[in-house]
CSV table of C-alpha atoms and ligand atoms in Angstrom, one decimal:
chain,number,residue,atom,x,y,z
A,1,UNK,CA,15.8,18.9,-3.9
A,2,UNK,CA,15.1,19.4,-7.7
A,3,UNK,CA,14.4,17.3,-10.3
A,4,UNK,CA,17.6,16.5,-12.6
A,5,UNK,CA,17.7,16.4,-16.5
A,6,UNK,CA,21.3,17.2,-18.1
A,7,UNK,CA,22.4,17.7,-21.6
A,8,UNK,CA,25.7,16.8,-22.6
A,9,UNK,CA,27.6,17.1,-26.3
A,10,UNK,CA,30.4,14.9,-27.2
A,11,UNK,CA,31.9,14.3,-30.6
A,12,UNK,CA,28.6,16.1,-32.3
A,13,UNK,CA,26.4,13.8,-30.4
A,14,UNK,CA,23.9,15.1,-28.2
A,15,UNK,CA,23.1,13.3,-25.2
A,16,UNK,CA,20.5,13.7,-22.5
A,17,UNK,CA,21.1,12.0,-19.2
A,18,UNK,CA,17.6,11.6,-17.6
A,19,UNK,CA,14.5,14.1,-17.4
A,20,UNK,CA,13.0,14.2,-14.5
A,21,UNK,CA,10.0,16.2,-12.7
A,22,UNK,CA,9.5,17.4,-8.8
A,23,UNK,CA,6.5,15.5,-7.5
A,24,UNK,CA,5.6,18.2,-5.6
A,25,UNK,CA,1.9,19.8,-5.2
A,26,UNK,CA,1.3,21.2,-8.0
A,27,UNK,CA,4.8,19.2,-9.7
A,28,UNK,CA,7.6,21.4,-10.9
A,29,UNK,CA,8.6,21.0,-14.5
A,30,UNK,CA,12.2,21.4,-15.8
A,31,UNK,CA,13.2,23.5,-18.7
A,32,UNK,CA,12.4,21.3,-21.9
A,33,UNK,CA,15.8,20.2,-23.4
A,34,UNK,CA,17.0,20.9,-26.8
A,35,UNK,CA,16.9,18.3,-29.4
A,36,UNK,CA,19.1,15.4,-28.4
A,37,UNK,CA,19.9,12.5,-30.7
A,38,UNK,CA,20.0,9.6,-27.2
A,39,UNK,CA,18.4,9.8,-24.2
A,40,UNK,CA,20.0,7.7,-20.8
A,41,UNK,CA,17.9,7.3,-17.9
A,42,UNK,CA,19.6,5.9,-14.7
A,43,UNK,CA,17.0,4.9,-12.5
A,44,UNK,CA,12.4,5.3,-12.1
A,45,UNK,CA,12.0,7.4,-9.9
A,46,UNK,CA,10.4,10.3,-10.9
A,47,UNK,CA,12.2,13.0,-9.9
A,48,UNK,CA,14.8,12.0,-12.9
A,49,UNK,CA,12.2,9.9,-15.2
A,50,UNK,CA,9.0,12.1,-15.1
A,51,UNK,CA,10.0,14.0,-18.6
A,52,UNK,CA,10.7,10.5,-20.7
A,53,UNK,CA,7.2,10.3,-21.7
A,54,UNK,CA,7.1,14.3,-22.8
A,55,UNK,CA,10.8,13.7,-24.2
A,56,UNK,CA,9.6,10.3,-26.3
A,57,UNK,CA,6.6,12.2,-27.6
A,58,UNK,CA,8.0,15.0,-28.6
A,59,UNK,CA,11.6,14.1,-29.7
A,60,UNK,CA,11.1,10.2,-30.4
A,61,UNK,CA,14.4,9.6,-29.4
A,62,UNK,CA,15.6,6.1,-27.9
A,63,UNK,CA,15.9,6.0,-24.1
A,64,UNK,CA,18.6,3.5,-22.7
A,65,UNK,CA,18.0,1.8,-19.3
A,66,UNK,CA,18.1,-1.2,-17.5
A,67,UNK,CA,14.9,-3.7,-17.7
A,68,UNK,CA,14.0,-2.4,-14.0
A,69,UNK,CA,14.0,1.0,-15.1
A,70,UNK,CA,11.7,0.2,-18.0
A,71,UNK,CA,9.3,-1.9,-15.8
A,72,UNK,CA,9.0,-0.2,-12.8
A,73,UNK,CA,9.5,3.3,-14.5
A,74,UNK,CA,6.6,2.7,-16.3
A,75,UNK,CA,4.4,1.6,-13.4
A,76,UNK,CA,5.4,5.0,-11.4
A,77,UNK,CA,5.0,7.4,-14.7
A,78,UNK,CA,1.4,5.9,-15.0
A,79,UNK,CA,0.6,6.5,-11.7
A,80,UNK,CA,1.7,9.9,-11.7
A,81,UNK,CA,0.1,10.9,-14.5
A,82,UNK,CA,-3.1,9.5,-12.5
A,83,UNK,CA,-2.2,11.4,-9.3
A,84,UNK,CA,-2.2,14.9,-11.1
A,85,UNK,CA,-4.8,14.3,-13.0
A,86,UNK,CA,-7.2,13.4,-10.1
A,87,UNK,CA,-5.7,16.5,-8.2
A,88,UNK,CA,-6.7,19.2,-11.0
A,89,UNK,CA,-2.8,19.9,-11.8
A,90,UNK,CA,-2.0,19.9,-15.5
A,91,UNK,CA,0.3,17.6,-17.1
A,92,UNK,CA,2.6,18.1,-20.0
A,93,UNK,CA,1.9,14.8,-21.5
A,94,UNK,CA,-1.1,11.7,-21.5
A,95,UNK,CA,-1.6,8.4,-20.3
A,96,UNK,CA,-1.2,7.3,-23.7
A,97,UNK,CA,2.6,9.0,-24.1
A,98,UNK,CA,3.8,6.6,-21.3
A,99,UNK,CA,2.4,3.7,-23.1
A,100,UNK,CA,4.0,4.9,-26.4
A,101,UNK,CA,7.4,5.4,-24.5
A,102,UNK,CA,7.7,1.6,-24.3
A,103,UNK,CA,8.4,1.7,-27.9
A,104,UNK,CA,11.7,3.8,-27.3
A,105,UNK,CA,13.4,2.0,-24.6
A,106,UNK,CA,16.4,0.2,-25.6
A,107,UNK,CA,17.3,-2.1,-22.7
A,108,UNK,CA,20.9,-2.6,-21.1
A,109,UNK,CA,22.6,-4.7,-18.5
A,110,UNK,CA,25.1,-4.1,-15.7
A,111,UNK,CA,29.1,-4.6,-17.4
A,112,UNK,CA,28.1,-3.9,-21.0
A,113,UNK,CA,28.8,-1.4,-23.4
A,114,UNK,CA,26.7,0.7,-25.9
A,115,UNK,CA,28.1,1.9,-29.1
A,116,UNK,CA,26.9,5.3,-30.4
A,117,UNK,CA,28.7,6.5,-33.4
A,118,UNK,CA,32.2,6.3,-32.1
A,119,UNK,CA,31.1,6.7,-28.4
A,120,UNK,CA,30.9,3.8,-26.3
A,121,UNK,CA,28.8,4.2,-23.1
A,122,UNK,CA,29.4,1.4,-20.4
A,123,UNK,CA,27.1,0.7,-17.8
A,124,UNK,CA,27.9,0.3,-14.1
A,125,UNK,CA,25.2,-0.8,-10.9
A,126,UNK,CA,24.4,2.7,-8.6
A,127,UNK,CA,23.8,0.8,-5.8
A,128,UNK,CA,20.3,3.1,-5.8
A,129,UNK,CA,17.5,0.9,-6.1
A,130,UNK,CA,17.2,-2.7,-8.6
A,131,UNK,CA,18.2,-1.1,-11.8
A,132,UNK,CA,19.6,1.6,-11.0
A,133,UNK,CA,22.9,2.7,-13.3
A,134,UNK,CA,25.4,5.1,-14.1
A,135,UNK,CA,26.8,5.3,-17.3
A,136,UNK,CA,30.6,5.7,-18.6
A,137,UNK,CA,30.8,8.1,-21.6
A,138,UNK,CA,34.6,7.0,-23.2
A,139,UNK,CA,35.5,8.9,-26.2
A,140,UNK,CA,38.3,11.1,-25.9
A,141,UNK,CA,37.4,12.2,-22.1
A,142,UNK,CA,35.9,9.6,-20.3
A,143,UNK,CA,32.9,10.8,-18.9
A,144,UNK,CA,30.9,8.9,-15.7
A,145,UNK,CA,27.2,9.9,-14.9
A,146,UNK,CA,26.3,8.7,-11.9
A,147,UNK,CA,22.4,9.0,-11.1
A,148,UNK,CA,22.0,8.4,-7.7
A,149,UNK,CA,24.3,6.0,-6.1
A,150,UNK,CA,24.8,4.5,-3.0
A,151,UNK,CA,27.6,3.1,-1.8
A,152,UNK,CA,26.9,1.0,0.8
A,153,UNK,CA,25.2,-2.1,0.4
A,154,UNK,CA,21.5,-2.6,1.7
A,155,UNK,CA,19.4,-5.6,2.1
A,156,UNK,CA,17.9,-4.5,-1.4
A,157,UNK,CA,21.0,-4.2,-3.4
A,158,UNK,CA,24.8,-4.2,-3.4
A,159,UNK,CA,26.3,-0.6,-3.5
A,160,UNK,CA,28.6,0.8,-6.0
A,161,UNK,CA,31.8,1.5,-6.4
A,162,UNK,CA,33.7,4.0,-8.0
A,163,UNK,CA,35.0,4.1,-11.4
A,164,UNK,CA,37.9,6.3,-12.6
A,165,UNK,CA,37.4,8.5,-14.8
A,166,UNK,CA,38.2,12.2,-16.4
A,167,UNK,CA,34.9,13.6,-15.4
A,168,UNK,CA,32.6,13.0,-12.7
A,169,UNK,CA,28.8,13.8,-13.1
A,170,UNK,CA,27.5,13.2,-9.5
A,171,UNK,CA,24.8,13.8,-7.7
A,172,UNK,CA,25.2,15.6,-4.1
A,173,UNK,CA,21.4,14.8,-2.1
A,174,UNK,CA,24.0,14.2,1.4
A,175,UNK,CA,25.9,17.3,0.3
A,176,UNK,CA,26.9,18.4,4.5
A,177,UNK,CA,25.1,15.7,6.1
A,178,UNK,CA,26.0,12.2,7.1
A,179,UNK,CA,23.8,9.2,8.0
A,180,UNK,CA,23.7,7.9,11.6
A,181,UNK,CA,25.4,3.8,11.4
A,182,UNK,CA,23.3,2.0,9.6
A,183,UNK,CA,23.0,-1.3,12.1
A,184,UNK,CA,22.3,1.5,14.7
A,185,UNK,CA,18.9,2.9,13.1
A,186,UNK,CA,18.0,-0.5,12.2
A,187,UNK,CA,18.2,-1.8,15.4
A,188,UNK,CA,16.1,1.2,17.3
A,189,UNK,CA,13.8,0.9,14.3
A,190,UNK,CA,13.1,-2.4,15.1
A,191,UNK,CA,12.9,-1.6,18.5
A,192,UNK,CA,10.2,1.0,18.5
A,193,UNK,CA,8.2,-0.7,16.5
A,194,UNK,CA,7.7,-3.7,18.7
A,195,UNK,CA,7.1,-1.1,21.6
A,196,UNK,CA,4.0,0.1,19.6
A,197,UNK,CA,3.0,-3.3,18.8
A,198,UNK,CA,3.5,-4.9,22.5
A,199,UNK,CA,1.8,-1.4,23.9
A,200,UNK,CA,-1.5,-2.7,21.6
A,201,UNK,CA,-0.5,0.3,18.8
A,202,UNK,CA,-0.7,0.6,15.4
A,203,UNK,CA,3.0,1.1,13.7
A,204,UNK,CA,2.2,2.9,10.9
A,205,UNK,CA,5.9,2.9,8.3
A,206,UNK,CA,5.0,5.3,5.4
A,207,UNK,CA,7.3,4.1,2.6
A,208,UNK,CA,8.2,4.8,-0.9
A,209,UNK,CA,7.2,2.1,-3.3
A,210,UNK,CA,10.2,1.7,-4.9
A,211,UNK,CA,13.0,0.2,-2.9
A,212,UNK,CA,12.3,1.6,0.4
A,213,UNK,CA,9.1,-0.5,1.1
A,214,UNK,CA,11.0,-4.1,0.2
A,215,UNK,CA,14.1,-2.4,2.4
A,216,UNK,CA,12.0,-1.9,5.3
A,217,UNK,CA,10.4,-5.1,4.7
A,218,UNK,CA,13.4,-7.0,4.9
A,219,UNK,CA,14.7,-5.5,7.9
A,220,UNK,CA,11.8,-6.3,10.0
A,221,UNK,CA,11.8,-10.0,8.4
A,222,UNK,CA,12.5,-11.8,11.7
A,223,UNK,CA,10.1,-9.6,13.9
A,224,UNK,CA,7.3,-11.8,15.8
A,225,UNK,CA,4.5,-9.6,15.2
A,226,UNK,CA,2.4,-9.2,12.1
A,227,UNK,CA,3.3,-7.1,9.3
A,228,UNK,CA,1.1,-5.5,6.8
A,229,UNK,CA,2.0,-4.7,3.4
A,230,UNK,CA,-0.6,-1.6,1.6
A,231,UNK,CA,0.2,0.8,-1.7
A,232,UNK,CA,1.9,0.5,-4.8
A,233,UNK,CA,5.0,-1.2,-2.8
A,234,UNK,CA,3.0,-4.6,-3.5
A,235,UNK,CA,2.9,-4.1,-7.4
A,236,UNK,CA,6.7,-3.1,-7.6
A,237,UNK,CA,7.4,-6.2,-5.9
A,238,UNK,CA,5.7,-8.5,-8.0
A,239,UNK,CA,8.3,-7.2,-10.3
A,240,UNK,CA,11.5,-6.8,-8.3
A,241,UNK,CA,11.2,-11.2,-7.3
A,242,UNK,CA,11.3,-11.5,-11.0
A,243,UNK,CA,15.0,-9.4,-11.4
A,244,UNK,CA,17.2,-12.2,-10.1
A,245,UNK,CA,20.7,-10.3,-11.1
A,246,UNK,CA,19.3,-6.7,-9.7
A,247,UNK,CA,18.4,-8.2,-6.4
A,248,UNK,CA,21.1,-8.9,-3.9
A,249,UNK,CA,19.2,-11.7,-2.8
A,250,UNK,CA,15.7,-12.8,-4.9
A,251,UNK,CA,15.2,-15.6,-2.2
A,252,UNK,CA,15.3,-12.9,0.9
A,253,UNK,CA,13.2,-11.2,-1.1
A,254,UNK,CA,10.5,-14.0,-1.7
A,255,UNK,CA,10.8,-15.1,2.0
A,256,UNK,CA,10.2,-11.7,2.8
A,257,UNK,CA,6.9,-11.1,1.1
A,258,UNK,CA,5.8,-14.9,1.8
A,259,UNK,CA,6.0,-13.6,5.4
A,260,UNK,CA,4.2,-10.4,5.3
A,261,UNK,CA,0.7,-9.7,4.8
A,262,UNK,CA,-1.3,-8.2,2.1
A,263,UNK,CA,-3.8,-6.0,2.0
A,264,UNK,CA,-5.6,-6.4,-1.0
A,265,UNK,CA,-8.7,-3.7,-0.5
A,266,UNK,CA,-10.5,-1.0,1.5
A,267,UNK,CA,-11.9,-3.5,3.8
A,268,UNK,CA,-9.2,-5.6,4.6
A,269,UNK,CA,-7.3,-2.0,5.5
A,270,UNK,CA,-9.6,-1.5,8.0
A,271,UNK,CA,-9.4,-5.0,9.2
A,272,UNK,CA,-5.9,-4.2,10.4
A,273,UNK,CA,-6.0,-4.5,14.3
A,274,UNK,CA,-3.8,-3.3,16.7
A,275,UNK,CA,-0.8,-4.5,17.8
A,276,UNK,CA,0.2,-4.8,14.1
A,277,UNK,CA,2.5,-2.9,11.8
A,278,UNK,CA,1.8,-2.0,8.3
A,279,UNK,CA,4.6,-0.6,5.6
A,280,UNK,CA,2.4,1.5,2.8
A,281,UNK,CA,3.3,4.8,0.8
A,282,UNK,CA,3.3,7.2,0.1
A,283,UNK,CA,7.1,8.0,2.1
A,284,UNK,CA,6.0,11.8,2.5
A,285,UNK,CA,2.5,11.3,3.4
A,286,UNK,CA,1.3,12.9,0.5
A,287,UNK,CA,-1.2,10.9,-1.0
A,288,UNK,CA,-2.1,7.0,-0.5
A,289,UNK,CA,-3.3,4.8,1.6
A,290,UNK,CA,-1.2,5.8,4.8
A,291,UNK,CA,-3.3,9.1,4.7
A,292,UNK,CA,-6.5,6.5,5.6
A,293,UNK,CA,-4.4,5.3,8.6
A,294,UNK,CA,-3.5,8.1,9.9
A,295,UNK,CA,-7.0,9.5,9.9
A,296,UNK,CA,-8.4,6.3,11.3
A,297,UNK,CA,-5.3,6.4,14.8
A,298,UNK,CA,-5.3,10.0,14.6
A,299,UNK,CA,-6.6,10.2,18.3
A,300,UNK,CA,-4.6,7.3,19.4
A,301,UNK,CA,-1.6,7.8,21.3
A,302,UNK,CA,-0.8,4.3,21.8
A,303,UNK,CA,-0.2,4.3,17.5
A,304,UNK,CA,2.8,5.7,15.8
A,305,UNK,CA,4.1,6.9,12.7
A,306,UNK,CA,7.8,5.7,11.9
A,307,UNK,CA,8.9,8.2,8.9
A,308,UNK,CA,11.9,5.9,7.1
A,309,UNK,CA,13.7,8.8,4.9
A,310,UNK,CA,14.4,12.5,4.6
A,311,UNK,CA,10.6,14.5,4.4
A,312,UNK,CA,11.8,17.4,1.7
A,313,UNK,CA,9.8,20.7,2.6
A,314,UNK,CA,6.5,21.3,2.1
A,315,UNK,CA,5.4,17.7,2.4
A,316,UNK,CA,3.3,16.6,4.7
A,317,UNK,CA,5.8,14.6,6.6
A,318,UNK,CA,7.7,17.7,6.9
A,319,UNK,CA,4.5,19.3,8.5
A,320,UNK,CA,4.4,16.5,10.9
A,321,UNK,CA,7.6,16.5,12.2
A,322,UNK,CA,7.7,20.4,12.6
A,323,UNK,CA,4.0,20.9,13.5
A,324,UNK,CA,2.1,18.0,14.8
A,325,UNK,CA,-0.2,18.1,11.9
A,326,UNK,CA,-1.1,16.9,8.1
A,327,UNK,CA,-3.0,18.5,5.4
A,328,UNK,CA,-6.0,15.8,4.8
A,329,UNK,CA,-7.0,17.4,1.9
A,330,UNK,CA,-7.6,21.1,2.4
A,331,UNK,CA,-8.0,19.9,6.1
A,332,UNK,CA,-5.4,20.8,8.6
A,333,UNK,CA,-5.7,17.1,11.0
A,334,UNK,CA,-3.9,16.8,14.4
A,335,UNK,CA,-2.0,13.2,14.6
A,336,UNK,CA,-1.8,12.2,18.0
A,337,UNK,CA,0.4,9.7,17.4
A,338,UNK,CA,4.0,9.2,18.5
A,339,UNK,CA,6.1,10.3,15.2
A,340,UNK,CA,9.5,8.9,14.9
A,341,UNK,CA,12.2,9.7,12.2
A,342,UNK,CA,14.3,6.7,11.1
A,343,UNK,CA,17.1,7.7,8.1
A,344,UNK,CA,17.6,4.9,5.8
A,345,UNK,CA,18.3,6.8,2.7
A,346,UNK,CA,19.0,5.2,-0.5
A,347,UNK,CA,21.9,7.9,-1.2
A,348,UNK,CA,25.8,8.0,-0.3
A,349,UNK,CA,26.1,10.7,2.2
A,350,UNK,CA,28.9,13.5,3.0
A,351,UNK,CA,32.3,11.3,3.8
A,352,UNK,CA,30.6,8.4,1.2
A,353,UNK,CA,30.5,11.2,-1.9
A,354,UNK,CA,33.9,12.3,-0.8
A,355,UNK,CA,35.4,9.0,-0.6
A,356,UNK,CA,34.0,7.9,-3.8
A,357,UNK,CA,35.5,10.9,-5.9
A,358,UNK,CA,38.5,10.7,-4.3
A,359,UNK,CA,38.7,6.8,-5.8
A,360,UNK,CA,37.6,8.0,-9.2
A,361,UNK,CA,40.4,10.7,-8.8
A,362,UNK,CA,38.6,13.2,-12.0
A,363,UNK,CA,40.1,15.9,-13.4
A,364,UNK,CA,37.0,17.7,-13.0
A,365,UNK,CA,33.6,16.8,-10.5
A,366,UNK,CA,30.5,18.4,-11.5
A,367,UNK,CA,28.1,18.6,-8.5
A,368,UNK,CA,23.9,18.7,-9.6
A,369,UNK,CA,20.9,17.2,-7.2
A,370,UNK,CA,21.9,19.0,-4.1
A,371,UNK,CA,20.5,21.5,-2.1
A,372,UNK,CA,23.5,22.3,-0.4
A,373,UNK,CA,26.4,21.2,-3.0
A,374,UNK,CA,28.3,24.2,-1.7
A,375,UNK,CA,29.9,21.7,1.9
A,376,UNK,CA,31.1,18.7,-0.7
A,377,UNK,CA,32.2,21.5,-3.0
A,378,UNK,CA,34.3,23.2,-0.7
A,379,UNK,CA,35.6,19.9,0.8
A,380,UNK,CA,36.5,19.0,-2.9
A,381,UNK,CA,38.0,22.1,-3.6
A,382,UNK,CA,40.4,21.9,-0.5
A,383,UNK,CA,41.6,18.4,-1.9
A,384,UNK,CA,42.5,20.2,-5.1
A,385,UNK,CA,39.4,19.0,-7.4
A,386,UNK,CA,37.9,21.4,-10.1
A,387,UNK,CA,34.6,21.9,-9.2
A,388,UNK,CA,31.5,23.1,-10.8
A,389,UNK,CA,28.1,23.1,-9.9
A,390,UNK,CA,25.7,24.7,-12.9
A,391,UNK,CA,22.5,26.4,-12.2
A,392,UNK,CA,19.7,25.0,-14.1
A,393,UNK,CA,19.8,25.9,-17.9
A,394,UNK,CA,23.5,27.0,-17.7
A,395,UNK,CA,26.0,25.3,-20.0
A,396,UNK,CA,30.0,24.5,-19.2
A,397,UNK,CA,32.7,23.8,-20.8
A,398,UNK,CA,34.8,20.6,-19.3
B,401,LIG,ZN1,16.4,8.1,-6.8
């Protein structure tokens, strides 16, 4: 799973639809794009917004996204810049470039248009994460970009829907898979966890920050046992209470966090007892607190770790689930802790993608962000779609 950055020319405008990096260890870095003349960027995370900074410095173009994007983007572009930089890997662009990039952004909402030159871009929700957009190129073709999107609606956000157009950018993560029900992984989610917490455990929920840790959140709202709150996921949701019309719901939100509890330092981390449950990043066990809790239970059987999304090779999640073991530093470290996989992607999966190009019945669907595009191309194909899916750097014709 790549990082995605895509050029497009329309009319003798060039256009760059986000620019993103790999957080991987060390991170992988795109080819740099040619000059473009606007810059969109659909949603923070980094794996399509990691470049902005690099792209702002060195291009100063303007970048348009939603305010959520701008806030939060921000916060996670800082931090990564900190992360490799503590870790000894080098990165194309400073501290001080993300701080600069403010200056660029040009902010959008949900259900309006931009005009550039005789283009007008429209924005639409992704149904992602708060923020997160696709945007409608219509000039002679109509053009829809869609980011990441999800379709379904979480207790985060409302998914999307489709929107017809000539030619359809998408992204393909789900490519050949599909999600288990939703209610159904909530509900034995829910369930294992109070098994570790009544069997005097320590649930430990590694989480993204953004989106995932407020999702997870919410759906262990009503639980009767304590629930901790650790890692950047507290930051992001100072913000996210404050983004009323990218919230499904602001006020489940609020109750949410007025319910769980924060840890505010090192101390209070250790403070957590058993028979609690505590929500912290990072999702792949790559860095972060969660790499403290796992070392503290890591001879505790009683403990477990509850992995909430898909652990992309060569993580340390991925290690866990195939091998019983994390990488603590240059440190191979046995977790003796029950591991449990729960999948409550942010992404449409196979039969979501399908549906949703079917209902924006293109001309022509180009497939990018996949490992496996080739299952939703073929299932395209068969319905009669033109279908492309570039390698990185090529260029086509649509
Ligand atoms: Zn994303």
């Amino acid at each position: 799973m790549g990082s995605l950055c895509l050029y497009l020319e329309e009319n003798g405008v060039r256009f760059l639809f986000d620019c993103g990096l790999t957080p991987s260890k060390p991170p992988k870095y795109p080819i740099k794009p040619p000059p473009v003349d606007l810059a969109f960027l659909t949603h923070a995370h980094i794996d399509h917004s990691g470049m902005i900074p690099w792209l702002c410095a060195q291009q100063g173009v303007d970048v348009i996204a939603t305010q959520p994007t701008i806030d939060i983007g921000k916060m996670l572009l800082e931090d990564s810049v900190k992360v490799s930089s503590s870790e000894g890997y080098p990165v194309p662009y400073e501290k001080s470039d993300v701080r600069v990039m403010r200056r660029y952004f040009q902010e959008a909402a949900f259900d309006e248009s931009v005009e550039v030159g005789n283009i007008e871009v429209m924005v639409h929700t992704a149904g992602h994460i708060p923020g997160a957009a696709m945007f409608e190129l219509i000039s002679g073709k109509s053009v829809l970009f869609t980011g990441d999107i999800n379709t379904l609606d979480t207790h985060l956000v409302n998914g999307t829907s489709p929107v017809e157009c000539d030619v359809l950018v998408i992204e393909s993560t789900y490519s050949g898979r599909n999600h288990p029900p939703r209610s159904k992984t909530e509900y034995e989610f829910i369930e294992k966890t109070r098994e570790v917490v009544e069997r005097g455990g320590l649930a430990i929920i590694p989480a993204f920050a953004v989106g995932r840790s407020q999702e997870v959140l919410m759906i262990l709202m009503n639980s009767d046992f304590e629930v901790w709150l650790d890692g950047m996921g507290r930051a992001v949701n100072r913000e996210f209470v404050k983004m009323n019309e990218y919230v499904r719901s602001v006020e489940k939100l609020r109750k949410t966090m007025g319910r769980t509890r924060i840890v505010r330092n090192a101390a209070e981390r250790e403070a957590i007892g058993l028979g609690q449950a505590v929500v912290t990043t990072s999702g792949m066990l790559d860095g972060g607190p969660v790499l403290d809790y796992l070392k503290e239970r890591r001879n505790d059987p009683k403990s477990a770790v509850l992995l909430t999304g898909f652990q992309v090779e060569d993580t340390n999640g991925r290690r866990l689930l195939e091998t019983g073991e994390i990488m603590y530093g240059e440190t191979p470290m046995k977790i003796d802790c029950e591991v449990g996989f729960y999948d409550f992607s942010a992404h449409a999966d196979h039969s979501e993608l399908l549906r949703f190009v079917r209902e924006c019945s293109p001309e022509t669907v180009v497939l990018c962000h996949g490992d496996n595009r080739e299952a939703l191309a073929a299932d395209l194909q068969a319905e009669d779609f033109t279908v492309i899916s570039p390698e990185e750097g090529e260029m086509v014709n649509v």
